[in-house]
Short mmCIF file of C-alpha atoms and ligand atoms in Angstrom, two decimals:
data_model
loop_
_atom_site.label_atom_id
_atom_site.label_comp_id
_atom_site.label_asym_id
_atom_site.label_seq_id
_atom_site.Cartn_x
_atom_site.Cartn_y
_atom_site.Cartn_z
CA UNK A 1 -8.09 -23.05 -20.36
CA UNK A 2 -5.59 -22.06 -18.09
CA UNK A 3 -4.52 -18.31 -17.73
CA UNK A 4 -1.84 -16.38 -16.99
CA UNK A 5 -1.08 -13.33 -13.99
CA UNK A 6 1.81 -12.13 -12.01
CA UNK A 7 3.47 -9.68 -10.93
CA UNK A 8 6.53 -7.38 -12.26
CA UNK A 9 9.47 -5.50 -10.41
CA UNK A 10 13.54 -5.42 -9.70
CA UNK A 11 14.20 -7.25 -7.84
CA UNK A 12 11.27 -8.94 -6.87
CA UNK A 13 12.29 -12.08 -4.68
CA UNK A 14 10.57 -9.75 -1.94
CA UNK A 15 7.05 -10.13 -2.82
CA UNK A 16 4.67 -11.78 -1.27
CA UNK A 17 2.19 -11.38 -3.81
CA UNK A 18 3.06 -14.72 -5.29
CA UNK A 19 1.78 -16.17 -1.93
CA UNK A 20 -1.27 -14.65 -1.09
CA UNK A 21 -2.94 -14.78 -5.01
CA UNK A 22 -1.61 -18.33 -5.56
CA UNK A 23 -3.79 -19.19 -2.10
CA UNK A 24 -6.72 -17.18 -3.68
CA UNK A 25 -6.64 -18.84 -6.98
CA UNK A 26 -6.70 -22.15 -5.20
CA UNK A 27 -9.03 -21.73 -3.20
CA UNK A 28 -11.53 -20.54 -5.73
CA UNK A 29 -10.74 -23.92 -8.24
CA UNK A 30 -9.08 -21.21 -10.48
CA UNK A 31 -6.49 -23.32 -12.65
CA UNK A 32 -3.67 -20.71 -12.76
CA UNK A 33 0.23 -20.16 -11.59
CA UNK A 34 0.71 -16.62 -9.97
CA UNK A 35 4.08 -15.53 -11.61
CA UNK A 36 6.83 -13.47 -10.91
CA UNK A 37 8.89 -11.99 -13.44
CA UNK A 38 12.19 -9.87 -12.30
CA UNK A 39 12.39 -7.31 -15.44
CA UNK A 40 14.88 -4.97 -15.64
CA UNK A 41 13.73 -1.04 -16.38
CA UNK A 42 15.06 -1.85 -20.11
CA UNK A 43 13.02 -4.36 -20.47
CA UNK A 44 9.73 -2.69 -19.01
CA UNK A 45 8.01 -1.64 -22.64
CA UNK A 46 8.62 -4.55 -25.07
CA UNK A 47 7.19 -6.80 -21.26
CA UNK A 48 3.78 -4.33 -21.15
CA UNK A 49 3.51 -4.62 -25.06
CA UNK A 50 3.22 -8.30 -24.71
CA UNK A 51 0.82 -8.64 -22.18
CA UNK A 52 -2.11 -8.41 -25.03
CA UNK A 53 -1.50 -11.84 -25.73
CA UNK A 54 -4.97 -13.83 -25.31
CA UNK A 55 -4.97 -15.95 -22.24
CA UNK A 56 -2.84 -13.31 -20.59
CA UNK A 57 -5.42 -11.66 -17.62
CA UNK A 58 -2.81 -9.22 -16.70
CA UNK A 59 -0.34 -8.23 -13.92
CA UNK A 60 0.57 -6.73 -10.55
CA UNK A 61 3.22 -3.64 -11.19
CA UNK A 62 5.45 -2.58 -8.08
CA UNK A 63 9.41 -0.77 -7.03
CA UNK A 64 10.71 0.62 -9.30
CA UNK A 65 8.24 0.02 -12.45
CA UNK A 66 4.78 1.72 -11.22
CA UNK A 67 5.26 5.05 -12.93
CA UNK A 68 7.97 3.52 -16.10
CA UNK A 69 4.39 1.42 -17.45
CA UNK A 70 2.22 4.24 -17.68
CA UNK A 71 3.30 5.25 -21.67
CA UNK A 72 2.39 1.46 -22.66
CA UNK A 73 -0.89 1.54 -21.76
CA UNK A 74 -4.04 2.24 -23.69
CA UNK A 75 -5.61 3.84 -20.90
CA UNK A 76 -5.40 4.24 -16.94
CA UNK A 77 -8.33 4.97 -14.30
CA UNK A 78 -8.33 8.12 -12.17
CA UNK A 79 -6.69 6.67 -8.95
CA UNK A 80 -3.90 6.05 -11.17
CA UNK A 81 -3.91 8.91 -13.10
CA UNK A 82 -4.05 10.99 -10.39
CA UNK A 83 -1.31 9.14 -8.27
CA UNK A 84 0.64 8.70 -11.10
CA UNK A 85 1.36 5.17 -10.25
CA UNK A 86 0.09 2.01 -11.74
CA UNK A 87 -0.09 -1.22 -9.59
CA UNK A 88 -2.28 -3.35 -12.00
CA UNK A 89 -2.45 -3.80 -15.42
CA UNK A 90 -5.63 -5.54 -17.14
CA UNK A 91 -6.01 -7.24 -20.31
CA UNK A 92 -9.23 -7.61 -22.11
CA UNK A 93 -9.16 -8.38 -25.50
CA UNK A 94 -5.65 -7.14 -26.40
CA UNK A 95 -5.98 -3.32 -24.75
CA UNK A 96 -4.29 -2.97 -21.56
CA UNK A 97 -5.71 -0.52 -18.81
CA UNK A 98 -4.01 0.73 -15.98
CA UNK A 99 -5.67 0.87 -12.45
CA UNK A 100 -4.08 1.85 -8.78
CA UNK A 101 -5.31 -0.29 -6.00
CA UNK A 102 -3.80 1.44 -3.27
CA UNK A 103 -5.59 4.07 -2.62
CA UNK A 104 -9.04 1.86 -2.01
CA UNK A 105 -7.06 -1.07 -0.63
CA UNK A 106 -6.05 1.32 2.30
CA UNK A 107 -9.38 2.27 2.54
CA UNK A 108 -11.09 -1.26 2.82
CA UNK A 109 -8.53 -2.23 5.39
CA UNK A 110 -9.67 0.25 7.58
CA UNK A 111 -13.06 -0.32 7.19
CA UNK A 112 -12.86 -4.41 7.26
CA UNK A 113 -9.99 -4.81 8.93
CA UNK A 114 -10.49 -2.03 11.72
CA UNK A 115 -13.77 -0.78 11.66
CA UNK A 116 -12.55 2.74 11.01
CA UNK A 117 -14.53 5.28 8.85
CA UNK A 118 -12.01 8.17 8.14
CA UNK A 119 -14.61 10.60 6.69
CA UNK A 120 -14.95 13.37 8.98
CA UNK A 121 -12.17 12.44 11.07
CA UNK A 122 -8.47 14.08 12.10
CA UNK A 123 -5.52 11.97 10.53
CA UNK A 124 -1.78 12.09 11.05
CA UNK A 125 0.07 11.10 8.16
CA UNK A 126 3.93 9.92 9.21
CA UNK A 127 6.15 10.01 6.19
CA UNK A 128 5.58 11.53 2.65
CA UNK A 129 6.92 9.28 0.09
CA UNK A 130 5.15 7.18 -2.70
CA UNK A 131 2.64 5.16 -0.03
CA UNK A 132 1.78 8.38 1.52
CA UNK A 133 0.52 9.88 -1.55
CA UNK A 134 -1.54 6.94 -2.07
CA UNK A 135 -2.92 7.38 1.53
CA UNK A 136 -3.73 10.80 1.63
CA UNK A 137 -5.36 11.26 -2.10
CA UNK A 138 -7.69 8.18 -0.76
CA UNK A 139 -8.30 10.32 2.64
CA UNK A 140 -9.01 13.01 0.83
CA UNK A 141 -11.43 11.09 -1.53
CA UNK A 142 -13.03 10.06 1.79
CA UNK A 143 -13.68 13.43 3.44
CA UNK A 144 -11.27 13.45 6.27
CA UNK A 145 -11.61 16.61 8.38
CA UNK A 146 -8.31 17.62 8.24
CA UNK A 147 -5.01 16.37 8.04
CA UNK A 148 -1.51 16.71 9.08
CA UNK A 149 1.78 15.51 6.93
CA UNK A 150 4.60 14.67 9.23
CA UNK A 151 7.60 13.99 7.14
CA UNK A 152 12.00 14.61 7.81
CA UNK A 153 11.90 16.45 4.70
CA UNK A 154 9.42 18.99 5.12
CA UNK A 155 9.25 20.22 1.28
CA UNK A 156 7.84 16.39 0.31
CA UNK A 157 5.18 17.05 2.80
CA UNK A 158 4.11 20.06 1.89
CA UNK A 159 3.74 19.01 -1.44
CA UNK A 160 1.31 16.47 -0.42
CA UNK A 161 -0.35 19.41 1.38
CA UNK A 162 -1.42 21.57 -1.56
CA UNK A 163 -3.37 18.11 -2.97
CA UNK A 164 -5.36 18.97 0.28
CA UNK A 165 -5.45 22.41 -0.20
CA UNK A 166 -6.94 22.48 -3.89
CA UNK A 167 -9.85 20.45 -2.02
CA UNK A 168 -10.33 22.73 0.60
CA UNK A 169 -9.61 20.31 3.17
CA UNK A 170 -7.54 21.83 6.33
CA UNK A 171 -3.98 20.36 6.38
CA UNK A 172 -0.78 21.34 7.61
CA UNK A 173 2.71 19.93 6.91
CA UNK A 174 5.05 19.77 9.86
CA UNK A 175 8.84 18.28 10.20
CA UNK A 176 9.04 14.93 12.34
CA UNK A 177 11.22 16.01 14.73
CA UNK A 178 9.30 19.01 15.70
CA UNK A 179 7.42 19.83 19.03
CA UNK A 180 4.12 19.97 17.34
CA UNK A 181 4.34 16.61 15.88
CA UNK A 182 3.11 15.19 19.88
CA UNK A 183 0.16 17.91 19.75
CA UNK A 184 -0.88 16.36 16.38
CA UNK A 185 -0.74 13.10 18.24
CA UNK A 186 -2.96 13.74 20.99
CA UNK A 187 -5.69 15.49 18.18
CA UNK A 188 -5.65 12.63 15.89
CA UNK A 189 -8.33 9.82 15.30
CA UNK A 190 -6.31 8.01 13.06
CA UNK A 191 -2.32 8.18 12.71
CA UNK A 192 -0.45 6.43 9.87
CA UNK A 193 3.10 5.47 9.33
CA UNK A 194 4.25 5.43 5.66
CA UNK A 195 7.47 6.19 6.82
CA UNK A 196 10.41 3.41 6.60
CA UNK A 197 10.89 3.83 10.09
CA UNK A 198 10.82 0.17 12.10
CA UNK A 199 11.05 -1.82 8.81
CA UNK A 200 13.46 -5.04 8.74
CA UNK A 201 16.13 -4.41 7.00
CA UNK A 202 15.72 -0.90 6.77
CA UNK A 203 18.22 2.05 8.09
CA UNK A 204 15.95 2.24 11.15
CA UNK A 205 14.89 -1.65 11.69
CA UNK A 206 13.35 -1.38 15.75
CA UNK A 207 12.76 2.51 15.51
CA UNK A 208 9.21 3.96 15.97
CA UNK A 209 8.51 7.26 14.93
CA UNK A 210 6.28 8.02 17.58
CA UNK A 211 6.53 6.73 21.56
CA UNK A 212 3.27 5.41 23.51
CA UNK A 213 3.03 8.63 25.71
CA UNK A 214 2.32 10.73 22.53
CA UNK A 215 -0.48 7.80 21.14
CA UNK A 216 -3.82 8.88 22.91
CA UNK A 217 -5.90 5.49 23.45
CA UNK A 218 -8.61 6.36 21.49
CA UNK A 219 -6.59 6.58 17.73
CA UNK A 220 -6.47 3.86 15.66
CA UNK A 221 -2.79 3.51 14.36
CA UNK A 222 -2.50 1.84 11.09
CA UNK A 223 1.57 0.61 10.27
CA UNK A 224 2.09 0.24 6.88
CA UNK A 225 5.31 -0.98 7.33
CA UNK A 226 4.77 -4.82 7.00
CA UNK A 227 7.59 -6.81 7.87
CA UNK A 228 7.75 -7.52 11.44
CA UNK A 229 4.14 -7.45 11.40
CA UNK A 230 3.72 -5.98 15.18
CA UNK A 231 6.53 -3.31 14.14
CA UNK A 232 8.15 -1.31 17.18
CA UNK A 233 5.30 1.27 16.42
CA UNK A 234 2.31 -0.94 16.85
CA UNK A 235 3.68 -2.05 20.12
CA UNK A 236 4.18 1.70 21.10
CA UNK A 237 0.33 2.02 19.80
CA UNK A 238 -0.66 -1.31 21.84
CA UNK A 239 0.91 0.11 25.17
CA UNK A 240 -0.85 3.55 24.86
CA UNK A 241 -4.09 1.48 25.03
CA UNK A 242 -4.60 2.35 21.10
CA UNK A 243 -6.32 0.45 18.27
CA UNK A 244 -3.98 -0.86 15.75
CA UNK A 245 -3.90 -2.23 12.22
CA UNK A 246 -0.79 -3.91 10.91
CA UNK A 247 0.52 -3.23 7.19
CA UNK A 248 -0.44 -6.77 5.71
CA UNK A 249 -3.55 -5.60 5.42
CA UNK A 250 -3.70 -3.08 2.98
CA UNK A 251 -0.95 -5.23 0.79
CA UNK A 252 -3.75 -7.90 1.18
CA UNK A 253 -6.83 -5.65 0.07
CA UNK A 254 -4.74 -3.92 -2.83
CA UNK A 255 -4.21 -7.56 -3.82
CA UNK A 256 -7.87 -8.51 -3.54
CA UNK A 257 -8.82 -5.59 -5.72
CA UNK A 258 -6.71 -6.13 -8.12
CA UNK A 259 -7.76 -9.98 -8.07
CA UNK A 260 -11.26 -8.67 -8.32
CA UNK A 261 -10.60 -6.86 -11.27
CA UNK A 262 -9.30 -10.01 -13.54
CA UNK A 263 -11.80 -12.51 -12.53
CA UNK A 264 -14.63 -10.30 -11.68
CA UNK A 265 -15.54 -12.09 -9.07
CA UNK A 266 -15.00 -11.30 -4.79
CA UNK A 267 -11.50 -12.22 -3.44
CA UNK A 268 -11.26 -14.83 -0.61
CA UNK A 269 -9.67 -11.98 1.47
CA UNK A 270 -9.62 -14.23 4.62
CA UNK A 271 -7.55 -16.61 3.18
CA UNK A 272 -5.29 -13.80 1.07
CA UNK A 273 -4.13 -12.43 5.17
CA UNK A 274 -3.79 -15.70 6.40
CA UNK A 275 -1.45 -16.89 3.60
CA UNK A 276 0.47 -13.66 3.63
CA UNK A 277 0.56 -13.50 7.67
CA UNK A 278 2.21 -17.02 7.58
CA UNK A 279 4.31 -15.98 4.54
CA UNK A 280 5.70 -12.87 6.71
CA UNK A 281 5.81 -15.19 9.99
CA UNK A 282 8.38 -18.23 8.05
CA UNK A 283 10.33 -14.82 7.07
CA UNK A 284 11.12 -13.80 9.93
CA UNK A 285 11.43 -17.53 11.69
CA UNK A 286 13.57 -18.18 8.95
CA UNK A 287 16.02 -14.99 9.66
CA UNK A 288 15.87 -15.75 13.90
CA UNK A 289 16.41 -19.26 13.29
N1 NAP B 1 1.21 -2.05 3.44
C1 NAP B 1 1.31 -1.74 2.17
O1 NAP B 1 0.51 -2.16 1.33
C2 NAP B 1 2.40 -0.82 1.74
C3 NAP B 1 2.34 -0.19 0.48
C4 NAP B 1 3.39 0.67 0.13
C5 NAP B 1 4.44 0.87 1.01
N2 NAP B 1 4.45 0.24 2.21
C6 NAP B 1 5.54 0.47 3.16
O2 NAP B 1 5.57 1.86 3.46
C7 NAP B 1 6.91 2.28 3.68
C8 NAP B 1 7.23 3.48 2.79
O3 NAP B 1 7.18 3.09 1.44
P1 NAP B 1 7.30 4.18 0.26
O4 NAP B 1 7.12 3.43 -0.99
O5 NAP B 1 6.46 5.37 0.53
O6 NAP B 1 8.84 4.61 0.41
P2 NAP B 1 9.50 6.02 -0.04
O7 NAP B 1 8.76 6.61 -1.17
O8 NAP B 1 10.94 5.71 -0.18
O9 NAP B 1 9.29 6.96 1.25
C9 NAP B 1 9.99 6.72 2.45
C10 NAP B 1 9.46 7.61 3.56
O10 NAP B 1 10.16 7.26 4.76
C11 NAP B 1 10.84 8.42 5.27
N3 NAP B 1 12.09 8.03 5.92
C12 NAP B 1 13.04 7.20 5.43
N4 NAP B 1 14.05 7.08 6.32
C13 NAP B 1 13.73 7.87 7.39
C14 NAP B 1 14.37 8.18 8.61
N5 NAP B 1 15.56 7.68 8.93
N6 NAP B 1 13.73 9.00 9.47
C15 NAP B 1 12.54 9.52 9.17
N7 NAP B 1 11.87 9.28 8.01
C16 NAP B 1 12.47 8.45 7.13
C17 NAP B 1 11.06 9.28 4.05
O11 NAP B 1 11.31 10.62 4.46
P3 NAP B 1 12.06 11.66 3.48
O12 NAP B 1 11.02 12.18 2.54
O13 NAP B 1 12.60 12.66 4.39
O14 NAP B 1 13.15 10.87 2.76
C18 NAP B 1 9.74 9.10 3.31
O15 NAP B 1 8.71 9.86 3.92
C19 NAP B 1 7.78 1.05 3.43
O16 NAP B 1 8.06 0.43 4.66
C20 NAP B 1 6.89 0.15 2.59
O17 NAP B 1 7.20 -1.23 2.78
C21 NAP B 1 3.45 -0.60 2.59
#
């Protein structure tokens, strides 16, 4: 029998999702079409409500609907609960459970995709929006040694700082325009943009919030930003001698968890980043050209 999935959001032309778990499902023989429905924040509860129809395996959430599913659900994991943020919805049997594969898809791309173990270690967090609280609840799940929130608005990162605080972790929130934010640099063993800055299309497409004489060689600097996929920073990062770790692969290993959680079965994450790498690549060709 052939099943359904997708993904929801508005607009959601954007996504790459469709690309990346179509390849997956192929690849593994699964007979399925990855959808993508564009449903308007109206629309959101009576959409959830009829996900418990059998044959339905369930859906991706993202902008603006992660937090608007929560009250339609019969139950939601603690990375979700605690991030307040759903990103996948599962249906088994007609009860729908909530689960937010952020947090440990950020973590597996560092491991798989870098080789980087973040327990124990000093991070710089750039930004201090929605992907940064994913970030730092899953460093703080890890053990990091300490941690430091850089972020324009200084009250957004201090909130994230008191998450540290109530687990006795070390962390400090600074502004990112201030002197100390190069003296975090040089401590750090990991540094992390969640910050908009350098993304196509944003308000700052070709900025980098940090320049290569502040990147010591020995971090590993992990862009989330996604599209370009060697964003201004990672070159900064590449020309201070640093290890770096693009964006696509976190969206990639969020995917594969959440793929992993309707068919119960591994991901083929390989062929997830190569689909989504090319996906990104024809973007971009598609703008220049
Ligand atoms: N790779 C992935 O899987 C993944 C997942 C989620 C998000 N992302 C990417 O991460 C980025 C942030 O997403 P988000 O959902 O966290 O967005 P968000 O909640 O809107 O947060 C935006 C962040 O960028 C900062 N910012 C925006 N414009 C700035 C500027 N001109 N100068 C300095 N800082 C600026 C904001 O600072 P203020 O607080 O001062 O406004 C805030 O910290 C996006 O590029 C998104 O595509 C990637």
């Amino acid at each position: 029998m052939s099943v359904e999935l997708g993904i929801i959001g508005y607009p959601i032309g954007h996504s790459i999702s469709p690309v990346f778990q179509q390849a997956a499902l192929d690849h593994c023989g699964i007979d399925a079409a990855y959808q993508a429905w564009e449903v308007h924040h109206d629309g959101v509860g009576g959409f959830v409500n009829a996900l418990r129809r059998p044959g339905m395996l369930g859906i991706n959430v993202t902008v603006p609907h992660k937090e608007a599913v929560i009250p339609f659900l019969d139950e939601v994991d603690d990375w979700a609960a605690e991030a307040g943020a759903v990103n996948t919805i599962v249906n088994r049997d007609g009860r729908l459970t909530g689960h937010n594969t952020d947090g440990t898809g950020f973590l597996r791309a560092l491991r798989e995709g870098a080789g980087f173990d973040p327990a124990g270690r000093k991070v710089l967090v750039l930004g201090a929006g929605g992907a940064a609280r994913g970030v730092v609840l899953a460093l703080l799940r890890d053990g990091v040694a300490e941690l430091v929130i850089a972020n324009r608005t200084l009250q957004r990162a201090e909130a994230l700082v008191r998450l540290a605080s109530s687990r006795d972790i070390p962390a400090r929130a600074i502004s990112l325009t201030s002197s100390d934010l190069s003296q975090a640099a040089a401590e750090a063993d990991l540094i992390v943009n969640s910050t908009t800055l350098g993304m196509t299309h944003g308000p700052d497409e070709g900025a980098s919030p940090l320049s290569r004489e502040h990147i010591p060689p020995t971090a590993l600097v992990n862009d989330l930003v996604y599209n370009p996929l060697r964003t201004p920073l990672l070159q900064e990062a590449e020309q201070a001698g640093a290890s770096v770790l693009g964006g696509i692969q976190m969206l990639v290993y969020q995917g594969a968890a959440s793929f992993e959680m309707w068919f119960g079965q591994p991901a083929p994450v390989p062929v997830m980043l190569e689909a989504a790498s090319q996906a990104m690549r024809a973007r971009s060709q598609s703008l220049n050209g």
